[in-house]
């Protein structure tokens, strides 16, 4: 619990909190210290325009106005809700914790007013007094209630009391006549601490005493110290108990506050329910912070081991360097001293970086552990209102502290390796140019499995260099096999660390690997990743590429339009190999429109009927007949139309490079288009008189027998 001690000390006096109060910024301060740092504002300042109550403004209201009260050590004034207040000319002092403490403004009060007030009473506060938080330097003008307007932090006071008692000396037996021995048990019924001899003599385990419960001294001290929960009273109505909690104001309120209408339009909940809710939220936040603290401890062990490795590697590197330099005899001696100096600097730099990181992480871990222990003690409190007064601030602090342990925080800033190689091959006349060669071939990349995936006939791979590698990388080479156990081939060369390969075979297993290269050569391959493409093509309509007039629903499977003109929408998957079949059902068909169904390139026109340009191959159909259309050429008029409930099928066969259409499971006309190759997207064009639902992942119709695959097909 030593780490928690910082949480229990006042930022002004540096001692444990005495009668702490909660400022609107959620920070705490001793009541006596708050009295000492009060500053009286000039009389010209209007108290009605700038006065604010310590409990009448919520935390969020206070923070919204903080733009007027943010100050540094060089500030010359105090901010307030109403405006800017000039600071008194009296010099500031430093508290034991290094926090600025401004003495009371001139004129100074009589000496007897400097005495600490007795608990429960406060000396009168001068009008227009201002208090500045010693931690965040936000200022607030007090109202007529003065410091009584700030709520007392009873939870913090109880934690401080328990902490101080836990540090006290060992408990002594209460029945020893001379030189009391250390107590070994405590009787809860007798409320007496006993050593072993006194227990056997005065508290034998028989008769009525046999039913008494004996507990360890530490547990007995806690139970003795525990007291019934105090009934909290309202700061506005001292005779009323706090029974409700205002969600908007984030403060406990009494029945009379509600009767007066101060929170009439606010959401109000039971105090006990909110107490349990906020305790649960704080406990949940602590779980995440606890995991971060555990990682930080492991990380510190890793850093300390790195110090040893750096020292060992540094010594080894120096020995190698000395041996090489001595071999060059006299000509190398002058250069040897310079190279040793460089290695020593690198050595010291690495040690300094790691030691600085150890120091920084140790301080942060100590603060985190202290906050955790403090929060755990707060959770033990049985005062709902007192807990709710500080729970929001603690939850924010816990989340903020957890966020500070981000990915970069627990990553070493320096490696323990010395990536330097001495080249001893140059001739003697080039000794004056002797230097370290820092370039090595890159290490094998690491595949990021959580980001690698397949979708239909596409595969996405992601990789990165090892975290501790400092060797320069000029680019990467990604290789895939043919999906049938064949040789690897390059599919990407470049500097990116993520690549998507389209046009793979469906229902195929691909092997992939990646390697890095630089000016020194090509590094080792990564581990081989095996990926399985989809057995059947599943896709939906693509809202990103659709015309703005298109309306999608049913998880992008149902489409209609809000325009009388034809508008195009495509599927979100492209095809370049294999045999694929999908269907569309007509959900609504009014006024005999001409919807078109087919395939298209990615850059097809979206504001005309499908097939009007050279980027689409389609069949458009009405209630009586159909036509095939490509590049605005209409062919193969065929009788047979559609109506509500009709089904249109599209069969795309890349083995034969043909496109066939079906209506109600019957082939419509001859083969529509031949000689197809490349990448195509499923597509349709409709207007507002039609609504269509897409069905994918369907087997090939029974009447159709796919042909042999084209051996000259290419992967896109």
Short mmCIF file of C-alpha atoms in Angstrom, two decimals, residues 34-219:
data_model
loop_
_atom_site.label_atom_id
_atom_site.label_comp_id
_atom_site.label_asym_id
_atom_site.label_seq_id
_atom_site.Cartn_x
_atom_site.Cartn_y
_atom_site.Cartn_z
CA UNK A 34 -8.30 25.68 1.32
CA UNK A 35 -8.75 28.44 3.89
CA UNK A 36 -5.06 29.37 3.62
CA UNK A 37 -4.99 29.71 -0.18
CA UNK A 38 -8.13 31.83 -0.46
CA UNK A 39 -7.56 35.09 -2.32
CA UNK A 40 -9.85 38.10 -2.09
CA UNK A 41 -10.77 39.54 -5.47
CA UNK A 42 -10.92 43.31 -6.18
CA UNK A 43 -14.05 45.09 -5.01
CA UNK A 44 -14.79 46.21 -8.54
CA UNK A 45 -15.58 42.66 -9.56
CA UNK A 46 -19.31 42.08 -9.53
CA UNK A 47 -20.08 39.16 -7.23
CA UNK A 48 -23.45 38.65 -8.88
CA UNK A 49 -21.93 38.19 -12.32
CA UNK A 50 -18.98 36.00 -11.39
CA UNK A 51 -19.86 34.18 -8.16
CA UNK A 52 -20.36 30.44 -8.39
CA UNK A 53 -21.19 27.83 -5.83
CA UNK A 54 -18.88 24.94 -5.14
CA UNK A 55 -21.77 22.51 -5.47
CA UNK A 56 -24.16 24.29 -7.79
CA UNK A 57 -22.23 23.74 -10.99
CA UNK A 58 -21.64 20.32 -12.44
CA UNK A 59 -18.20 19.05 -13.42
CA UNK A 60 -19.01 19.40 -17.08
CA UNK A 61 -20.19 22.98 -16.74
CA UNK A 62 -16.98 23.77 -14.89
CA UNK A 63 -14.79 22.18 -17.55
CA UNK A 64 -16.62 23.97 -20.37
CA UNK A 65 -15.59 27.28 -18.83
CA UNK A 66 -12.02 26.24 -18.08
CA UNK A 67 -10.78 28.13 -21.13
CA UNK A 68 -10.81 31.23 -18.90
CA UNK A 69 -8.91 29.65 -16.03
CA UNK A 70 -5.93 27.73 -17.36
CA UNK A 71 -2.66 29.09 -16.02
CA UNK A 72 1.01 28.27 -15.95
CA UNK A 73 3.69 29.16 -13.43
CA UNK A 74 4.09 32.53 -15.16
CA UNK A 75 0.39 33.44 -14.87
CA UNK A 76 -0.43 36.86 -13.55
CA UNK A 77 -4.08 36.36 -12.69
CA UNK A 78 -6.94 34.10 -11.75
CA UNK A 79 -9.84 33.06 -13.92
CA UNK A 80 -13.46 32.68 -12.87
CA UNK A 81 -16.77 31.86 -14.39
CA UNK A 82 -17.68 35.48 -14.82
CA UNK A 83 -14.43 36.87 -16.18
CA UNK A 84 -10.78 37.51 -15.45
CA UNK A 85 -9.59 38.60 -12.04
CA UNK A 86 -6.23 40.21 -11.47
CA UNK A 87 -4.04 38.32 -9.07
CA UNK A 88 -2.88 39.99 -5.87
CA UNK A 89 0.63 41.34 -5.85
CA UNK A 90 1.69 39.21 -2.86
CA UNK A 91 4.37 36.70 -3.80
CA UNK A 92 3.51 33.01 -4.01
CA UNK A 93 5.02 30.37 -1.79
CA UNK A 94 5.83 26.72 -2.37
CA UNK A 95 4.21 23.88 -0.46
CA UNK A 96 6.18 20.74 0.49
CA UNK A 97 4.93 19.18 -2.74
CA UNK A 98 6.10 22.09 -4.86
CA UNK A 99 2.57 23.47 -5.45
CA UNK A 100 2.03 27.23 -5.57
CA UNK A 101 0.32 28.56 -2.45
CA UNK A 102 -0.87 32.15 -2.44
CA UNK A 103 -1.21 33.69 1.00
CA UNK A 104 -4.33 35.69 1.84
CA UNK A 105 -4.52 39.05 0.12
CA UNK A 106 -3.74 42.33 1.77
CA UNK A 107 -4.84 43.41 4.30
CA UNK A 108 -3.70 40.39 6.32
CA UNK A 109 -6.16 39.09 8.92
CA UNK A 110 -5.24 39.19 12.60
CA UNK A 111 -2.82 36.47 13.72
CA UNK A 112 -5.46 34.50 15.58
CA UNK A 113 -7.37 33.99 12.32
CA UNK A 114 -4.48 31.89 10.97
CA UNK A 115 -5.20 29.16 13.47
CA UNK A 116 -6.74 26.03 12.04
CA UNK A 117 -10.51 25.98 12.51
CA UNK A 118 -11.99 23.30 14.68
CA UNK A 119 -13.78 20.52 12.82
CA UNK A 120 -17.32 21.46 11.97
CA UNK A 121 -16.71 25.23 12.19
CA UNK A 122 -15.28 27.74 9.78
CA UNK A 123 -14.20 31.36 10.31
CA UNK A 124 -16.05 33.92 8.21
CA UNK A 125 -14.92 34.12 4.57
CA UNK A 126 -14.29 37.59 3.05
CA UNK A 127 -16.63 38.60 0.28
CA UNK A 128 -15.56 37.87 -3.30
CA UNK A 129 -13.02 35.28 -2.14
CA UNK A 130 -11.43 33.16 -4.85
CA UNK A 131 -9.86 29.71 -4.55
CA UNK A 132 -7.51 28.16 -7.12
CA UNK A 133 -7.01 24.42 -7.37
CA UNK A 134 -3.33 23.75 -6.56
CA UNK A 135 -3.20 20.88 -9.05
CA UNK A 136 -4.95 22.09 -12.22
CA UNK A 137 -4.84 25.86 -11.36
CA UNK A 138 -8.52 26.37 -12.16
CA UNK A 139 -10.11 29.19 -10.18
CA UNK A 140 -13.54 29.71 -8.69
CA UNK A 141 -15.18 32.59 -6.84
CA UNK A 142 -16.97 31.44 -3.69
CA UNK A 143 -20.57 32.30 -2.98
CA UNK A 144 -22.05 33.34 0.38
CA UNK A 145 -21.66 29.83 1.79
CA UNK A 146 -17.88 29.99 1.36
CA UNK A 147 -16.04 26.73 1.80
CA UNK A 148 -19.19 25.11 3.19
CA UNK A 149 -20.44 25.01 -0.41
CA UNK A 150 -17.90 22.30 -1.25
CA UNK A 151 -18.84 18.72 -0.29
CA UNK A 152 -16.66 16.85 2.17
CA UNK A 153 -14.87 13.77 0.85
CA UNK A 154 -15.79 11.34 3.60
CA UNK A 155 -14.60 8.38 1.54
CA UNK A 156 -11.09 9.79 1.23
CA UNK A 157 -11.09 10.67 4.93
CA UNK A 158 -11.98 7.08 5.80
CA UNK A 159 -9.28 5.67 3.52
CA UNK A 160 -6.67 7.96 5.12
CA UNK A 161 -7.77 6.85 8.59
CA UNK A 162 -7.50 3.17 7.69
CA UNK A 163 -4.12 3.67 6.05
CA UNK A 164 -2.69 5.49 9.05
CA UNK A 165 -3.96 2.85 11.46
CA UNK A 166 -2.54 0.07 9.28
CA UNK A 167 0.90 1.67 9.71
CA UNK A 168 0.57 1.79 13.49
CA UNK A 169 2.57 -0.49 15.81
CA UNK A 170 1.53 -4.08 16.50
CA UNK A 171 -1.50 -4.50 18.76
CA UNK A 172 -0.76 -5.38 22.37
CA UNK A 173 -2.61 -7.58 24.81
CA UNK A 174 -5.04 -5.57 26.93
CA UNK A 175 -4.86 -7.84 30.00
CA UNK A 176 -1.11 -8.14 30.54
CA UNK A 177 -0.20 -6.36 33.78
CA UNK A 178 3.45 -5.66 32.96
CA UNK A 179 5.12 -5.28 29.55
CA UNK A 180 2.08 -6.16 27.43
CA UNK A 181 2.81 -8.87 24.92
CA UNK A 182 1.76 -8.80 21.31
CA UNK A 183 -1.87 -9.80 20.89
CA UNK A 184 -2.61 -13.01 19.02
CA UNK A 185 -6.43 -12.96 18.93
CA UNK A 186 -9.33 -10.61 19.48
CA UNK A 187 -12.75 -11.63 20.83
CA UNK A 188 -15.50 -9.92 18.88
CA UNK A 189 -18.02 -10.33 21.72
CA UNK A 190 -15.71 -9.15 24.50
CA UNK A 191 -14.02 -6.57 22.26
CA UNK A 192 -10.68 -7.39 23.92
CA UNK A 193 -7.25 -8.26 22.49
CA UNK A 194 -5.53 -11.26 24.14
CA UNK A 195 -2.07 -12.78 24.06
CA UNK A 196 -1.93 -16.57 24.26
CA UNK A 197 -1.31 -16.82 28.05
CA UNK A 198 -4.08 -14.30 28.87
CA UNK A 199 -6.49 -16.01 26.51
CA UNK A 200 -5.98 -19.36 28.20
CA UNK A 201 -6.28 -17.78 31.64
CA UNK A 202 -9.11 -15.28 31.09
CA UNK A 203 -10.99 -16.58 28.07
CA UNK A 204 -11.10 -20.41 28.23
CA UNK A 205 -13.01 -22.13 25.40
CA UNK A 206 -15.76 -23.54 27.62
CA UNK A 207 -19.08 -22.56 29.05
CA UNK A 208 -20.62 -19.35 27.65
CA UNK A 209 -17.22 -18.27 26.32
CA UNK A 210 -17.13 -21.24 23.95
CA UNK A 211 -19.61 -19.46 21.66
CA UNK A 212 -17.46 -16.33 21.37
CA UNK A 213 -15.75 -15.71 18.06
CA UNK A 214 -11.97 -15.19 18.10
CA UNK A 215 -10.36 -13.46 15.11
CA UNK A 216 -6.80 -12.38 14.22
CA UNK A 217 -5.74 -9.00 15.66
CA UNK A 218 -5.59 -7.28 12.26
CA UNK A 219 -9.13 -8.38 11.44
#
